[in-house]
Amino acid sequence: MGFKIAIAGATGNVGREMLNILSERGFPADEVVALASSRSIGTEVSFGDKTLRVHNLETYDFSDTDICLMSAGGAVSLKYSPKIGAQGCVVIDNSSAWRYDSEVPLIVPEVNPDAIDGFTKKNIIANPNCSTAQLVVALKPLHDRATIKRVVVSTYQSVSGAGKDGMDELFNQTRAVFVADPIESKKFTKRIAFNVIPHIDVFMEDGYTKEEWKVLAETKKMLDPKIKVTCTAVRVPVFIGHSESVNIEFENEITADEARDILREAPGCQVIDKHENGGYITPYESAGEDATYISRIREDATVENGLNIWVVSDNLRKGAALNAIQIAELLVNRGLIKSKKQAA
Ligand code: A2P
């Protein structure tokens, strides 16, 4: 017997992708329920060849639901996840609300699957930030081989990471440029069309942004607290797909050829690295794909054991919906969750 799954935030970018991926991967779900705010009651979303009517998260009873995939923002998650967890439904949350809670596992299945044990303390499991997810998938096999000391990452993050409104703003501004209409910026702090913005999430006291801080805190929590990480997070006018320029310093020697071979075999990774025109991946090509792509693998001669790599992935998939569903699969495959219907 299969599971009953709820998607909270089903009308959003990530929620819709969760529905697509659940259906594509044939997740063992008997019933899938779409939830959003009261604004969306009665609207419809697609699930495979079916259409689901959207219900109100606020009034939904989770007592016979097994897993809630939540992507409705941090404030909504803080309010609802504890109540949902208390009803015996495991929340896999895509927001940053629970990621740094010591009683909540933060999981990328290719990186730290064993950390999932202990999720029952709160019945909440956190999904990492989109930029961190693809970064740690690429770093983990290299760390296992040569022990990473320090990472310097610059991100090139697509507007879909800022939700539907972010995508609409890039579209509308691009159109406005061509028809010479006034440019309106509501979602982003400056114009995003034909521009880049070195600011994602709020500023912190030390001058870094919260997005930059998330990359370090989450990499340490999932991969190794000893790794030093510094980040500059930048929004770019791309609809889907985050890119990262990553400089890595290792404890031990590792050549670019060795790194290429290791990454070719690593779970979740795909290497596209030819030294010729177009022999690398761009975010446009990553959209709709599951892999974390790695290109431009080079030795950094300015440090003792250094490499530069270019990492690209679909931020709505590995950076959000796919990773959440892989966590749900991990729960099921390890027998950590039983269907409530079956238990009844
Ligand atoms: P709604 O469409 O009803 O506002 P995105 O990040 O792509 O903008 O999507 C955010 C998702 O979170 C949407 O599905 C949105 O639903 C949902 N959401 C936002 N606020 C709430 C809320 N208070 N309760 C339930 N769902 C919410």
Short mmCIF file of C-alpha atoms and ligand atoms in Angstrom, two decimals:
data_model
loop_
_atom_site.label_atom_id
_atom_site.label_comp_id
_atom_site.label_asym_id
_atom_site.label_seq_id
_atom_site.Cartn_x
_atom_site.Cartn_y
_atom_site.Cartn_z
CA MET A 1 0.00 0.00 0.00
CA GLY A 2 1.28 3.47 -0.89
CA PHE A 3 1.55 6.73 0.99
CA LYS A 4 -0.63 9.79 1.29
CA ILE A 5 1.40 12.86 0.36
CA ALA A 6 0.50 16.54 0.72
CA ILE A 7 2.28 19.31 -1.19
CA ALA A 8 2.05 22.61 0.71
CA GLY A 9 2.75 25.49 -1.65
CA ALA A 10 1.51 23.47 -4.64
CA THR A 11 0.76 26.56 -6.73
CA GLY A 12 4.34 27.86 -6.48
CA ASN A 13 7.39 27.19 -8.67
CA VAL A 14 8.81 24.51 -6.41
CA GLY A 15 5.42 23.01 -5.49
CA ARG A 16 4.56 22.46 -9.16
CA GLU A 17 7.96 20.88 -9.75
CA MET A 18 7.37 18.60 -6.75
CA LEU A 19 4.16 17.37 -8.39
CA ASN A 20 6.00 16.77 -11.70
CA ILE A 21 8.83 14.87 -10.04
CA LEU A 22 6.55 12.74 -7.82
CA SER A 23 4.74 11.64 -10.94
CA GLU A 24 7.90 11.18 -13.09
CA ARG A 25 9.71 9.05 -10.51
CA GLY A 26 6.65 6.91 -9.74
CA PHE A 27 6.84 7.67 -6.03
CA PRO A 28 4.67 5.11 -4.18
CA ALA A 29 1.82 7.55 -3.45
CA ASP A 30 -1.80 6.37 -3.26
CA GLU A 31 -3.07 9.87 -2.85
CA VAL A 32 -1.57 13.31 -3.48
CA VAL A 33 -3.17 16.45 -2.06
CA ALA A 34 -2.37 19.98 -3.26
CA LEU A 35 -2.39 22.74 -0.63
CA ALA A 36 -1.80 26.49 -0.78
CA SER A 37 -3.16 29.66 0.79
CA SER A 38 -6.85 30.56 0.98
CA ARG A 39 -6.25 32.72 -2.15
CA SER A 40 -5.84 29.55 -4.22
CA ILE A 41 -8.76 27.44 -2.99
CA GLY A 42 -10.39 25.74 -5.95
CA THR A 43 -7.64 26.52 -8.46
CA GLU A 44 -6.16 23.51 -10.20
CA VAL A 45 -2.64 22.12 -10.62
CA SER A 46 -1.39 19.25 -12.79
CA PHE A 47 -0.17 15.96 -11.40
CA GLY A 48 0.90 13.64 -14.21
CA ASP A 49 -2.17 13.29 -16.44
CA LYS A 50 -4.48 14.25 -13.56
CA THR A 51 -5.67 17.61 -12.31
CA LEU A 52 -5.74 18.32 -8.58
CA ARG A 53 -7.94 20.89 -6.90
CA VAL A 54 -6.06 23.08 -4.44
CA HIS A 55 -7.16 23.03 -0.77
CA ASN A 56 -6.43 25.43 2.06
CA LEU A 57 -3.36 24.56 4.13
CA GLU A 58 -4.80 26.45 7.09
CA THR A 59 -7.78 24.13 7.56
CA TYR A 60 -6.30 20.86 6.30
CA ASP A 61 -6.26 17.88 8.70
CA PHE A 62 -2.96 15.96 8.40
CA SER A 63 -3.93 13.04 10.65
CA ASP A 64 -4.09 10.51 7.79
CA THR A 65 -1.28 12.06 5.70
CA ASP A 66 2.17 10.42 5.80
CA ILE A 67 4.47 13.06 4.29
CA CYS A 68 4.04 16.79 3.70
CA LEU A 69 6.41 18.31 1.15
CA MET A 70 6.39 21.96 2.17
CA SER A 71 7.48 24.85 -0.03
CA ALA A 72 5.50 27.85 1.12
CA GLY A 73 8.22 30.03 2.67
CA GLY A 74 9.81 30.24 6.12
CA ALA A 75 7.03 32.02 7.99
CA VAL A 76 4.39 29.52 6.82
CA SER A 77 6.68 26.62 7.70
CA LEU A 78 7.41 27.98 11.19
CA LYS A 79 3.69 28.28 11.81
CA TYR A 80 2.49 24.96 10.37
CA SER A 81 5.34 22.40 10.42
CA PRO A 82 5.30 21.73 14.19
CA LYS A 83 1.51 21.19 14.10
CA ILE A 84 1.79 18.89 11.08
CA GLY A 85 4.67 16.95 12.69
CA ALA A 86 2.63 16.57 15.88
CA GLN A 87 -0.09 14.91 13.80
CA GLY A 88 2.40 12.18 12.89
CA CYS A 89 3.02 13.48 9.37
CA VAL A 90 6.71 13.95 8.41
CA VAL A 91 7.39 17.41 7.01
CA ILE A 92 10.15 17.78 4.41
CA ASP A 93 10.58 21.53 4.37
CA ASN A 94 12.17 23.56 1.61
CA SER A 95 12.46 26.83 3.53
CA SER A 96 15.36 27.91 5.74
CA ALA A 97 13.14 27.88 8.86
CA TRP A 98 14.46 24.60 10.33
CA ARG A 99 17.81 24.01 8.64
CA TYR A 100 19.99 25.15 11.53
CA ASP A 101 17.95 23.44 14.29
CA SER A 102 20.10 20.73 15.90
CA GLU A 103 17.00 18.49 16.19
CA VAL A 104 16.22 18.73 12.48
CA PRO A 105 18.31 16.76 9.96
CA LEU A 106 19.44 18.73 6.90
CA ILE A 107 19.81 16.21 4.11
CA VAL A 108 21.22 15.81 0.63
CA PRO A 109 20.85 12.06 0.01
CA GLU A 110 24.09 11.80 -2.02
CA VAL A 111 26.02 13.53 0.78
CA ASN A 112 24.77 12.70 4.30
CA PRO A 113 21.93 10.14 4.10
CA ASP A 114 22.74 8.66 7.53
CA ALA A 115 22.00 11.99 9.23
CA ILE A 116 18.32 11.33 8.58
CA ASP A 117 18.14 9.18 11.73
CA GLY A 118 16.68 11.28 14.50
CA PHE A 119 14.13 13.08 12.32
CA THR A 120 11.39 11.83 14.70
CA LYS A 121 12.40 14.40 17.35
CA LYS A 122 10.34 17.00 15.51
CA ASN A 123 9.09 14.98 12.51
CA ILE A 124 10.69 17.67 10.36
CA ILE A 125 13.51 17.20 7.82
CA ALA A 126 15.06 20.23 6.15
CA ASN A 127 15.97 20.60 2.50
CA PRO A 128 19.03 22.80 1.93
CA ASN A 129 19.28 26.11 0.13
CA CYS A 130 19.34 25.66 -3.65
CA SER A 131 22.94 26.87 -4.02
CA THR A 132 24.20 24.62 -1.23
CA ALA A 133 22.53 21.47 -2.56
CA GLN A 134 24.38 21.44 -5.89
CA LEU A 135 27.60 22.64 -4.25
CA VAL A 136 27.80 19.79 -1.73
CA VAL A 137 26.92 17.17 -4.36
CA ALA A 138 30.05 18.25 -6.24
CA LEU A 139 32.25 18.76 -3.16
CA LYS A 140 31.48 15.52 -1.30
CA PRO A 141 33.39 13.08 -3.58
CA LEU A 142 36.35 15.48 -3.78
CA HIS A 143 36.39 15.91 0.01
CA ASP A 144 36.35 12.12 0.46
CA ARG A 145 39.39 11.85 -1.81
CA ALA A 146 41.60 14.81 -0.82
CA THR A 147 40.02 16.58 2.23
CA ILE A 148 38.82 20.09 1.49
CA LYS A 149 40.32 22.90 3.60
CA ARG A 150 38.68 25.97 2.08
CA VAL A 151 36.07 26.83 -0.56
CA VAL A 152 35.46 30.18 -2.27
CA VAL A 153 32.18 30.20 -4.17
CA SER A 154 30.53 32.85 -6.33
CA THR A 155 26.97 32.05 -7.35
CA TYR A 156 25.03 33.07 -10.46
CA GLN A 157 21.46 32.42 -9.32
CA SER A 158 18.41 32.37 -11.55
CA VAL A 159 15.26 34.37 -10.85
CA SER A 160 13.10 31.26 -10.30
CA GLY A 161 14.84 30.97 -6.94
CA ALA A 162 12.83 34.06 -5.97
CA GLY A 163 9.54 32.33 -6.84
CA LYS A 164 6.92 32.97 -9.50
CA ASP A 165 7.12 36.72 -8.88
CA GLY A 166 10.83 36.72 -9.67
CA MET A 167 10.27 35.02 -13.02
CA ASP A 168 7.43 37.40 -13.86
CA GLU A 169 9.64 40.39 -13.06
CA LEU A 170 12.43 39.26 -15.41
CA PHE A 171 9.89 38.59 -18.16
CA ASN A 172 8.05 41.90 -17.72
CA GLN A 173 11.22 43.99 -17.49
CA THR A 174 12.73 42.32 -20.57
CA ARG A 175 9.56 43.04 -22.51
CA ALA A 176 9.52 46.62 -21.21
CA VAL A 177 13.08 47.17 -22.46
CA PHE A 178 12.11 46.11 -25.97
CA VAL A 179 8.92 48.17 -26.16
CA ALA A 180 10.50 51.12 -24.30
CA ASP A 181 8.02 50.96 -21.39
CA PRO A 182 9.08 52.14 -17.92
CA ILE A 183 10.92 49.42 -15.94
CA GLU A 184 9.26 48.48 -12.67
CA SER A 185 11.23 46.67 -9.92
CA LYS A 186 9.07 45.15 -7.18
CA LYS A 187 10.59 41.78 -6.38
CA PHE A 188 14.26 42.66 -6.84
CA THR A 189 16.04 45.70 -5.40
CA LYS A 190 17.33 46.82 -8.80
CA ARG A 191 16.50 46.06 -12.40
CA ILE A 192 17.27 42.39 -13.18
CA ALA A 193 16.72 42.43 -16.97
CA PHE A 194 20.13 42.74 -18.71
CA ASN A 195 21.77 43.24 -15.33
CA VAL A 196 23.16 41.29 -12.32
CA ILE A 197 22.47 42.02 -8.64
CA PRO A 198 25.00 41.13 -5.91
CA HIS A 199 22.33 40.80 -3.23
CA ILE A 200 20.10 37.82 -2.32
CA ASP A 201 18.09 37.70 0.94
CA VAL A 202 18.67 40.19 3.77
CA PHE A 203 21.92 41.82 4.87
CA MET A 204 23.56 40.57 8.05
CA GLU A 205 25.64 42.54 10.56
CA ASP A 206 28.99 41.54 9.02
CA GLY A 207 27.99 42.81 5.56
CA TYR A 208 27.35 39.37 4.08
CA THR A 209 23.85 38.47 2.95
CA LYS A 210 21.77 35.72 4.55
CA GLU A 211 22.00 33.73 1.29
CA GLU A 212 25.81 33.80 1.52
CA TRP A 213 25.69 32.79 5.18
CA LYS A 214 23.36 29.87 4.36
CA VAL A 215 25.92 28.40 1.95
CA LEU A 216 28.58 28.28 4.67
CA ALA A 217 26.37 27.17 7.54
CA GLU A 218 24.72 24.42 5.50
CA THR A 219 27.94 23.14 3.90
CA LYS A 220 29.44 22.82 7.38
CA LYS A 221 26.35 21.07 8.78
CA MET A 222 26.09 18.53 5.96
CA LEU A 223 29.66 17.99 4.79
CA ASP A 224 32.20 18.88 7.47
CA PRO A 225 32.27 21.64 10.12
CA LYS A 226 36.05 22.00 9.61
CA ILE A 227 35.74 23.25 6.01
CA LYS A 228 36.13 27.02 5.64
CA VAL A 229 33.63 28.47 3.17
CA THR A 230 33.16 31.99 1.85
CA CYS A 231 30.53 33.03 -0.67
CA THR A 232 29.30 35.87 -2.87
CA ALA A 233 25.71 35.28 -4.02
CA VAL A 234 24.54 37.05 -7.17
CA ARG A 235 21.16 37.11 -8.94
CA VAL A 236 21.42 36.90 -12.73
CA PRO A 237 18.83 37.28 -15.52
CA VAL A 238 18.38 33.54 -16.11
CA PHE A 239 14.96 31.91 -15.62
CA ILE A 240 16.02 28.47 -14.34
CA GLY A 241 19.40 27.01 -13.34
CA HIS A 242 21.93 28.19 -10.78
CA SER A 243 25.64 28.32 -11.68
CA GLU A 244 28.61 28.49 -9.35
CA SER A 245 32.28 29.29 -9.81
CA VAL A 246 33.99 27.27 -7.07
CA ASN A 247 37.61 27.53 -5.94
CA ILE A 248 38.66 24.66 -3.67
CA GLU A 249 41.82 24.24 -1.59
CA PHE A 250 42.64 20.71 -0.43
CA GLU A 251 44.74 19.20 2.33
CA ASN A 252 46.12 16.56 -0.05
CA GLU A 253 47.24 16.56 -3.66
CA ILE A 254 44.59 16.11 -6.36
CA THR A 255 44.98 16.77 -10.09
CA ALA A 256 42.30 18.04 -12.44
CA ASP A 257 42.32 14.66 -14.22
CA GLU A 258 41.78 12.81 -10.94
CA ALA A 259 38.97 15.17 -9.97
CA ARG A 260 37.33 14.65 -13.38
CA ASP A 261 37.46 10.85 -12.95
CA ILE A 262 36.10 11.01 -9.39
CA LEU A 263 33.24 13.33 -10.37
CA ARG A 264 32.36 11.13 -13.39
CA GLU A 265 31.63 8.25 -10.99
CA ALA A 266 30.02 10.32 -8.22
CA PRO A 267 26.29 9.99 -7.46
CA GLY A 268 24.19 12.84 -8.85
CA CYS A 269 27.12 14.32 -10.81
CA GLN A 270 27.61 14.62 -14.54
CA VAL A 271 30.87 15.92 -15.99
CA ILE A 272 30.81 17.94 -19.21
CA ASP A 273 34.33 19.22 -19.61
CA LYS A 274 35.83 19.45 -23.07
CA HIS A 275 38.39 22.14 -23.80
CA GLU A 276 36.60 23.37 -26.88
CA ASN A 277 33.82 25.79 -27.85
CA GLY A 278 30.64 24.75 -26.05
CA GLY A 279 32.36 21.93 -24.16
CA TYR A 280 30.77 23.01 -20.86
CA ILE A 281 27.30 23.34 -19.37
CA THR A 282 25.23 26.51 -19.08
CA PRO A 283 22.19 26.98 -16.83
CA TYR A 284 19.79 27.05 -19.77
CA GLU A 285 20.75 23.46 -20.59
CA SER A 286 20.35 22.29 -16.99
CA ALA A 287 16.67 23.30 -16.76
CA GLY A 288 14.43 20.25 -16.41
CA GLU A 289 17.39 17.96 -15.64
CA ASP A 290 18.21 16.16 -12.40
CA ALA A 291 22.02 16.12 -12.52
CA THR A 292 24.52 18.45 -10.94
CA TYR A 293 26.76 19.31 -13.88
CA ILE A 294 30.45 20.02 -13.48
CA SER A 295 32.56 21.74 -16.13
CA ARG A 296 35.79 23.74 -16.41
CA ILE A 297 37.78 21.55 -13.98
CA ARG A 298 41.23 23.18 -13.68
CA GLU A 299 44.15 23.18 -11.29
CA ASP A 300 44.67 26.45 -9.42
CA ALA A 301 48.40 27.07 -9.49
CA THR A 302 48.15 29.94 -6.96
CA VAL A 303 47.73 27.55 -3.99
CA GLU A 304 49.36 24.24 -3.05
CA ASN A 305 46.48 21.86 -3.77
CA GLY A 306 43.82 23.86 -5.55
CA LEU A 307 41.12 23.33 -8.13
CA ASN A 308 38.60 25.55 -9.90
CA ILE A 309 35.30 24.06 -11.05
CA TRP A 310 32.03 25.32 -12.59
CA VAL A 311 28.89 23.75 -11.11
CA VAL A 312 25.40 24.09 -12.63
CA SER A 313 22.06 22.57 -11.73
CA ASP A 314 18.32 23.17 -12.07
CA ASN A 315 17.60 25.07 -8.84
CA LEU A 316 13.94 24.02 -8.80
CA ARG A 317 14.96 20.35 -9.07
CA LYS A 318 18.19 19.38 -7.24
CA GLY A 319 18.08 22.69 -5.43
CA ALA A 320 14.55 22.10 -4.14
CA ALA A 321 11.86 19.70 -5.38
CA LEU A 322 14.01 16.77 -6.50
CA ASN A 323 16.09 16.78 -3.33
CA ALA A 324 12.91 16.88 -1.19
CA ILE A 325 11.52 13.86 -3.04
CA GLN A 326 14.85 12.02 -2.78
CA ILE A 327 14.58 12.57 1.00
CA ALA A 328 11.05 11.09 0.93
CA GLU A 329 12.42 8.12 -1.05
CA LEU A 330 15.19 7.70 1.54
CA LEU A 331 12.56 7.51 4.30
CA VAL A 332 10.63 4.89 2.37
CA ASN A 333 13.64 2.84 1.16
CA ARG A 334 15.16 2.68 4.64
CA GLY A 335 11.80 1.64 6.13
CA LEU A 336 11.81 4.73 8.38
CA ILE A 337 8.17 5.49 7.63
CA LYS A 338 5.08 3.28 7.35
CA SER A 339 1.92 4.22 5.52
CA LYS A 340 -0.76 5.20 8.07
CA LYS A 341 -3.41 3.41 6.01
CA GLN A 342 -1.41 0.21 6.15
CA ALA A 343 -0.88 0.56 9.88
CA ALA A 344 -4.64 1.09 10.50
P1 A2P B 1 -0.64 30.89 -3.10
O1 A2P B 1 -0.45 30.69 -4.58
O2 A2P B 1 -2.01 30.51 -2.65
O3 A2P B 1 -0.17 32.22 -2.59
P2 A2P B 1 6.43 30.87 -4.91
O4 A2P B 1 7.61 30.78 -3.99
O5 A2P B 1 6.68 30.25 -6.26
O6 A2P B 1 5.90 32.26 -5.03
O7 A2P B 1 5.26 29.98 -4.22
C1 A2P B 1 4.88 30.12 -2.86
C2 A2P B 1 3.85 29.04 -2.51
O8 A2P B 1 3.54 29.17 -1.12
C3 A2P B 1 2.53 29.20 -3.26
O9 A2P B 1 1.97 27.93 -3.51
C4 A2P B 1 1.70 29.96 -2.24
O10 A2P B 1 0.30 29.77 -2.39
C5 A2P B 1 2.14 29.31 -0.96
N1 A2P B 1 1.82 30.14 0.19
C6 A2P B 1 2.21 31.41 0.42
N2 A2P B 1 1.67 31.86 1.60
C7 A2P B 1 0.91 30.85 2.10
C8 A2P B 1 0.10 30.69 3.27
N3 A2P B 1 -0.04 31.66 4.16
N4 A2P B 1 -0.52 29.49 3.44
C9 A2P B 1 -0.39 28.50 2.52
N5 A2P B 1 0.37 28.60 1.41
C10 A2P B 1 1.01 29.76 1.18
#
